CSV table of C-alpha atoms in Angstrom, one decimal:
chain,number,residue,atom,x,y,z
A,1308,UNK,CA,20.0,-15.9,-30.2
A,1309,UNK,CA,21.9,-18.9,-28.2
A,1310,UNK,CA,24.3,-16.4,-26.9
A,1311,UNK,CA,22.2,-13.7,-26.0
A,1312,UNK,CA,19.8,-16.3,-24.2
A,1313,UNK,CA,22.9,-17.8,-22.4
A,1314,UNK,CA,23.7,-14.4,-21.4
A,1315,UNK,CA,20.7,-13.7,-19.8
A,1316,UNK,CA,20.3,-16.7,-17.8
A,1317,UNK,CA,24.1,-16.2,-16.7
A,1318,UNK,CA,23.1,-12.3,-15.6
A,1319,UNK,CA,20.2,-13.8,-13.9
A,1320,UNK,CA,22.3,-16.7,-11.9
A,1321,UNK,CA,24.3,-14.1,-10.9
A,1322,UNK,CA,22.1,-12.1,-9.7
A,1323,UNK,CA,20.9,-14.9,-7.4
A,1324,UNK,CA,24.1,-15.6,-6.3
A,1325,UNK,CA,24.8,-12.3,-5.0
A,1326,UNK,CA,21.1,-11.0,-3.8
A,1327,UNK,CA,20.8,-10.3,-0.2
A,1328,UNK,CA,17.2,-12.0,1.0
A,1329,UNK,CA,15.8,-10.3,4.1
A,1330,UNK,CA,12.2,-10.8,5.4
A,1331,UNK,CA,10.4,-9.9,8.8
A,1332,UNK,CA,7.6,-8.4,10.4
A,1333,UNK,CA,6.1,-4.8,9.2
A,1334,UNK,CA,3.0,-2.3,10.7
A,1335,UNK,CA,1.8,1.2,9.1
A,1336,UNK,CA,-0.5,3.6,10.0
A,1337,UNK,CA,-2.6,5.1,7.0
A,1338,UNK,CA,-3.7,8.8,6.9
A,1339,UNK,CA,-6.4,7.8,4.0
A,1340,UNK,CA,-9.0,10.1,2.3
A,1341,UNK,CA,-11.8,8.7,0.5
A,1342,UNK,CA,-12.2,11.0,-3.0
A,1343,UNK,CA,-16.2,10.2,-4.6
A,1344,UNK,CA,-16.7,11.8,-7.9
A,1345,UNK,CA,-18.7,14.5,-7.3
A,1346,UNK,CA,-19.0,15.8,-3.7
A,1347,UNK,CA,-22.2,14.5,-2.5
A,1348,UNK,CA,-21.8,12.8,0.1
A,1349,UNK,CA,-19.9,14.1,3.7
A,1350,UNK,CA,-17.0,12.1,5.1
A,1351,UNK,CA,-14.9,12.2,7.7
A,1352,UNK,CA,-11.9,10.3,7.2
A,1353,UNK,CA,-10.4,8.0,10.2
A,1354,UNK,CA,-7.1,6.4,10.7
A,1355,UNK,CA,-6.8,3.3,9.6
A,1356,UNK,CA,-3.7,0.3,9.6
A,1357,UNK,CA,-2.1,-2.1,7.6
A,1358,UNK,CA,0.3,-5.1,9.1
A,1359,UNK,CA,1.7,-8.0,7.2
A,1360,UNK,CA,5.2,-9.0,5.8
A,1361,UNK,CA,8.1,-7.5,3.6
A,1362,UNK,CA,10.6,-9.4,1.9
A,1363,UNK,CA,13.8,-7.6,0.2
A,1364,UNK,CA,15.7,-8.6,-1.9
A,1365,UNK,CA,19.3,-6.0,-2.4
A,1366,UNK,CA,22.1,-6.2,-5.1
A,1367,UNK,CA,25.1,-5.6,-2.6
A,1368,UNK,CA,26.8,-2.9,-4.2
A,1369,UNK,CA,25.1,-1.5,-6.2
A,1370,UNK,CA,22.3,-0.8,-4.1
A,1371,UNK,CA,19.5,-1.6,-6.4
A,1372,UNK,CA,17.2,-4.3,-5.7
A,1373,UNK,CA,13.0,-5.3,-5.2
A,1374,UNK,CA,10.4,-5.2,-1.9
A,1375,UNK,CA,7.8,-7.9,-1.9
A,1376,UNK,CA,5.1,-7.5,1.0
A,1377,UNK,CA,1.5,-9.4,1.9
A,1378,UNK,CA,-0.1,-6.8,4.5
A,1379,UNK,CA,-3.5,-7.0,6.1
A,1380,UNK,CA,-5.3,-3.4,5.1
A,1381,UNK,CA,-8.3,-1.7,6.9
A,1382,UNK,CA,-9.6,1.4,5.6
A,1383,UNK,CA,-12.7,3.1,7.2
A,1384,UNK,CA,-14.3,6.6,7.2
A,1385,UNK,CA,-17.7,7.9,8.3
A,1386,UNK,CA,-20.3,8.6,5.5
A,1387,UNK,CA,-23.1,11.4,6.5
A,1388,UNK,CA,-25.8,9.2,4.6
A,1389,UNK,CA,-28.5,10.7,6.0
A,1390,UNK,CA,-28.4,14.0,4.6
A,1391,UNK,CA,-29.4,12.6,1.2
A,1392,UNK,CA,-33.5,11.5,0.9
A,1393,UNK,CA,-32.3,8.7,-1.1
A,1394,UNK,CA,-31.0,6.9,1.5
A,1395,UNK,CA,-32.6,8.5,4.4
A,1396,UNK,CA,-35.3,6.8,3.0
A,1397,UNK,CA,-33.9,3.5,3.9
A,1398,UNK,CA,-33.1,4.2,7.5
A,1399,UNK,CA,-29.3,5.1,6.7
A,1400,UNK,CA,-27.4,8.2,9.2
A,1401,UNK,CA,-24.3,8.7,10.0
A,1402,UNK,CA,-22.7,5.8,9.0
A,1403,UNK,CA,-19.2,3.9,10.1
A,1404,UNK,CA,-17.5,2.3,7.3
A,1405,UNK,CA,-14.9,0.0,7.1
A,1406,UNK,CA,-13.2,-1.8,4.2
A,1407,UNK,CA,-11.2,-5.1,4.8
A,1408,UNK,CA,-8.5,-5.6,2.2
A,1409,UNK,CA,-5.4,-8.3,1.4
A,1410,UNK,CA,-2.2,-6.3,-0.2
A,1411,UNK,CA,0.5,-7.0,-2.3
A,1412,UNK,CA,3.1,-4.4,-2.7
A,1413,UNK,CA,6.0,-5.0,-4.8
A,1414,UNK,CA,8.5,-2.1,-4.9
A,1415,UNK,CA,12.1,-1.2,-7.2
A,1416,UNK,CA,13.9,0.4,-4.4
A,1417,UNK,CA,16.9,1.9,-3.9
A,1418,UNK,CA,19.6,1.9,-0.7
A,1419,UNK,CA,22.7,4.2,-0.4
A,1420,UNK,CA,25.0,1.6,0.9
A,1421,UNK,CA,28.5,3.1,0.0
A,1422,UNK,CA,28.8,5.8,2.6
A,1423,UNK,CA,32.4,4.7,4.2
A,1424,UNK,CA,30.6,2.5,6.6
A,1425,UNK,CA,28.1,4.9,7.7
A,1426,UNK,CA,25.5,2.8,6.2
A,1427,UNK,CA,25.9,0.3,8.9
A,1428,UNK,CA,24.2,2.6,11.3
A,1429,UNK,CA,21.7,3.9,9.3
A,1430,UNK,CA,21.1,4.0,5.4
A,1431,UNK,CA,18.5,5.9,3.7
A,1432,UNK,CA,16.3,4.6,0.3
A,1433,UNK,CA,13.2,5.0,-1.8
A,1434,UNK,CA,11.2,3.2,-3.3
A,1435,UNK,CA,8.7,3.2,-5.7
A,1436,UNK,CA,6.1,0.6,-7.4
A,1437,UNK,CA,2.3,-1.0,-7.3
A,1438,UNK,CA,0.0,-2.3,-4.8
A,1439,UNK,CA,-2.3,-4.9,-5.7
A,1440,UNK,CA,-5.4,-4.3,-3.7
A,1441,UNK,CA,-7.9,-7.7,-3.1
A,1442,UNK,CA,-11.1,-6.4,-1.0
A,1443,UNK,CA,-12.1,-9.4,1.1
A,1444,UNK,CA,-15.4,-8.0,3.0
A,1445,UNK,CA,-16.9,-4.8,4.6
A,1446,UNK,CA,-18.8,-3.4,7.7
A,1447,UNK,CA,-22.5,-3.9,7.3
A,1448,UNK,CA,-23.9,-1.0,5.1
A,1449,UNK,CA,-25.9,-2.3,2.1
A,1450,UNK,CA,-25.8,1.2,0.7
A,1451,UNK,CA,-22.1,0.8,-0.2
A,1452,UNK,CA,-20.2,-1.7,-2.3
A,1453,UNK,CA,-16.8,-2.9,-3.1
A,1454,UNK,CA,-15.5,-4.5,-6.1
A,1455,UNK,CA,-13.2,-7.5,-6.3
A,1456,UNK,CA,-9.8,-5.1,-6.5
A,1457,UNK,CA,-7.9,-2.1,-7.0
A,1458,UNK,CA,-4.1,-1.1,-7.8
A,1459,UNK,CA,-2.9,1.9,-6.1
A,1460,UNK,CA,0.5,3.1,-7.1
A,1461,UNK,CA,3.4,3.9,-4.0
A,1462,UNK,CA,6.5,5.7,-3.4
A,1463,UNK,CA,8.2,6.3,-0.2
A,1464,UNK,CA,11.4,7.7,1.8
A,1465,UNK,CA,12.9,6.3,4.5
A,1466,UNK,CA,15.7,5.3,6.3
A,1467,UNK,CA,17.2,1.9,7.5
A,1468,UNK,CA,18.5,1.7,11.3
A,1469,UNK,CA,21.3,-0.8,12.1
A,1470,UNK,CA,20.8,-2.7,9.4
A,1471,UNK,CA,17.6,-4.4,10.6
A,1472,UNK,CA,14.9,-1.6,11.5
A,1473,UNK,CA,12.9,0.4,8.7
A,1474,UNK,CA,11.6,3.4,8.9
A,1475,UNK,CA,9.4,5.2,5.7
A,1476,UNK,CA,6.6,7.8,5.0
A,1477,UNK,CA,5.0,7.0,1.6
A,1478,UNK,CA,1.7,8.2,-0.2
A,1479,UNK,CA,-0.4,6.0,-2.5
A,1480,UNK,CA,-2.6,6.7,-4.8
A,1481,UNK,CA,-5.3,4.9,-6.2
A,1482,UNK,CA,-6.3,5.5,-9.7
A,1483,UNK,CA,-9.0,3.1,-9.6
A,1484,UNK,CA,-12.4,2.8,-7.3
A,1485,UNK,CA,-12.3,0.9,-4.1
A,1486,UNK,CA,-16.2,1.7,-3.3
A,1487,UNK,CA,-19.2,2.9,-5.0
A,1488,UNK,CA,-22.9,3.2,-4.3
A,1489,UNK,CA,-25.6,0.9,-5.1
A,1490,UNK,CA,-27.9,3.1,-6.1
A,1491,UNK,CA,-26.7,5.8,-7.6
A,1492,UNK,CA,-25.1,4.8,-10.8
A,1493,UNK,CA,-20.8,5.3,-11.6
A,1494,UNK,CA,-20.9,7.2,-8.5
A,1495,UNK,CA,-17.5,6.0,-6.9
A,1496,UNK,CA,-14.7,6.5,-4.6
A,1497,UNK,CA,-11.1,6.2,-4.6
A,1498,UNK,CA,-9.0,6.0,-1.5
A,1499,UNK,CA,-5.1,7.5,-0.9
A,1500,UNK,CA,-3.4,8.6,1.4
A,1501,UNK,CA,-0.3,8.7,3.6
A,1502,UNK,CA,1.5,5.7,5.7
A,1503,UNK,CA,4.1,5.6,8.0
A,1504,UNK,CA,5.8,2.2,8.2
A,1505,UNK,CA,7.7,0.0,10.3
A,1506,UNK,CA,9.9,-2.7,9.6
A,1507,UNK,CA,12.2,-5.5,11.3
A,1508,UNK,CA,14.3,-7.2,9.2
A,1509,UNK,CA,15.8,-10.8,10.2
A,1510,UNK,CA,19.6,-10.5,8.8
A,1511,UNK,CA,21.4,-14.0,8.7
């Protein structure tokens, strides 16, 4: 058990030793559809954004390694309320939505890095992992409420550009509700879509 735990903790330092840290700054544009439980209620879907920070951290090598990233998320969509006398009743039309959200992404990705030194001018990778989703407040409309959070799950393709500019397309999808109605009881909506994303990473 001594040696197995030694092992470990030697595997682990280094690991350390040789992990390449990168941070810097990252933006995304989100092609998001809201999907209710039964089709009640007409939406029309807008573009929304996302901007924050990544962090990664690469095996050299091997090309293995993990994506850490705190983004700012808006999601928002147009909800035909008024068609329905249960909240036409209440003064509610054609209403504009918008969800405010804090993210945490952490990713497993994977970089081709041993391409004769082609990588050094661009490099493609995927990636693939969960998004921890905390809903901090949204646009006044008392018919509609949020929960605490959600965890979307997210892969992606993309390419790295001289070794400090990221470019992906990813989709994520959201197995849990991110809004629901008040007065209509379990009737929810999830929320996934498509992103393209930008990144600068600061190399030492």
């Amino acid at each position: 058990m001594k040696k197995l735990l030694l092992t470990a903790l030697l595997a682990a330092g280094a690991f350390t030793a040789s992990a390449e840290f990168r941070w810097g700054p990252s933006a995304s544009v989100y092609f998001g559809d809201y999907h209710w439980r039964q089709d009640i209620i007409k939406t029309k879907d807008q573009v929304s954004f996302q901007a924050g920070v990544l962090g990664e951290l690469m095996i050299p090598g091997i090309g293995f390694g993990i994506d850490m990233g705190l983004n700012y998320a808006m999601h928002s969509a147009k909800f035909d309320l008024g068609a329905h006398r249960i909240w036409a009743a209440d003064g509610y039309g054609d209403e504009s939505f918008k969800l405010h959200s804090l993210e945490l992404p952490v990713h497993l990705r994977f970089k081709w890095t041993r391409m004769e030194g082609v990588e050094q001018y661009v490099a493609p990778f995927a990636y693939v992992g969960p998004v921890f989703q905390f809903h901090l407040a949204q646009s006044k409309c008392d018919a509609i409420e949020h929960p605490f959070g959600s965890v979307a799950v997210q892969f992606g393709l993309g390419a790295e550009f001289l070794r400090c500019i990221q470019l992906s397309a990813s989709y994520m999808w959201n197995p849990t509700y991110e809004i629901r109605t008040v007065k209509l009881d379990n009737y929810s909506a999830r929320n996934s879509g498509f992103t393209i994303n930008l990144t600068y990473l600061f190399n030492k």
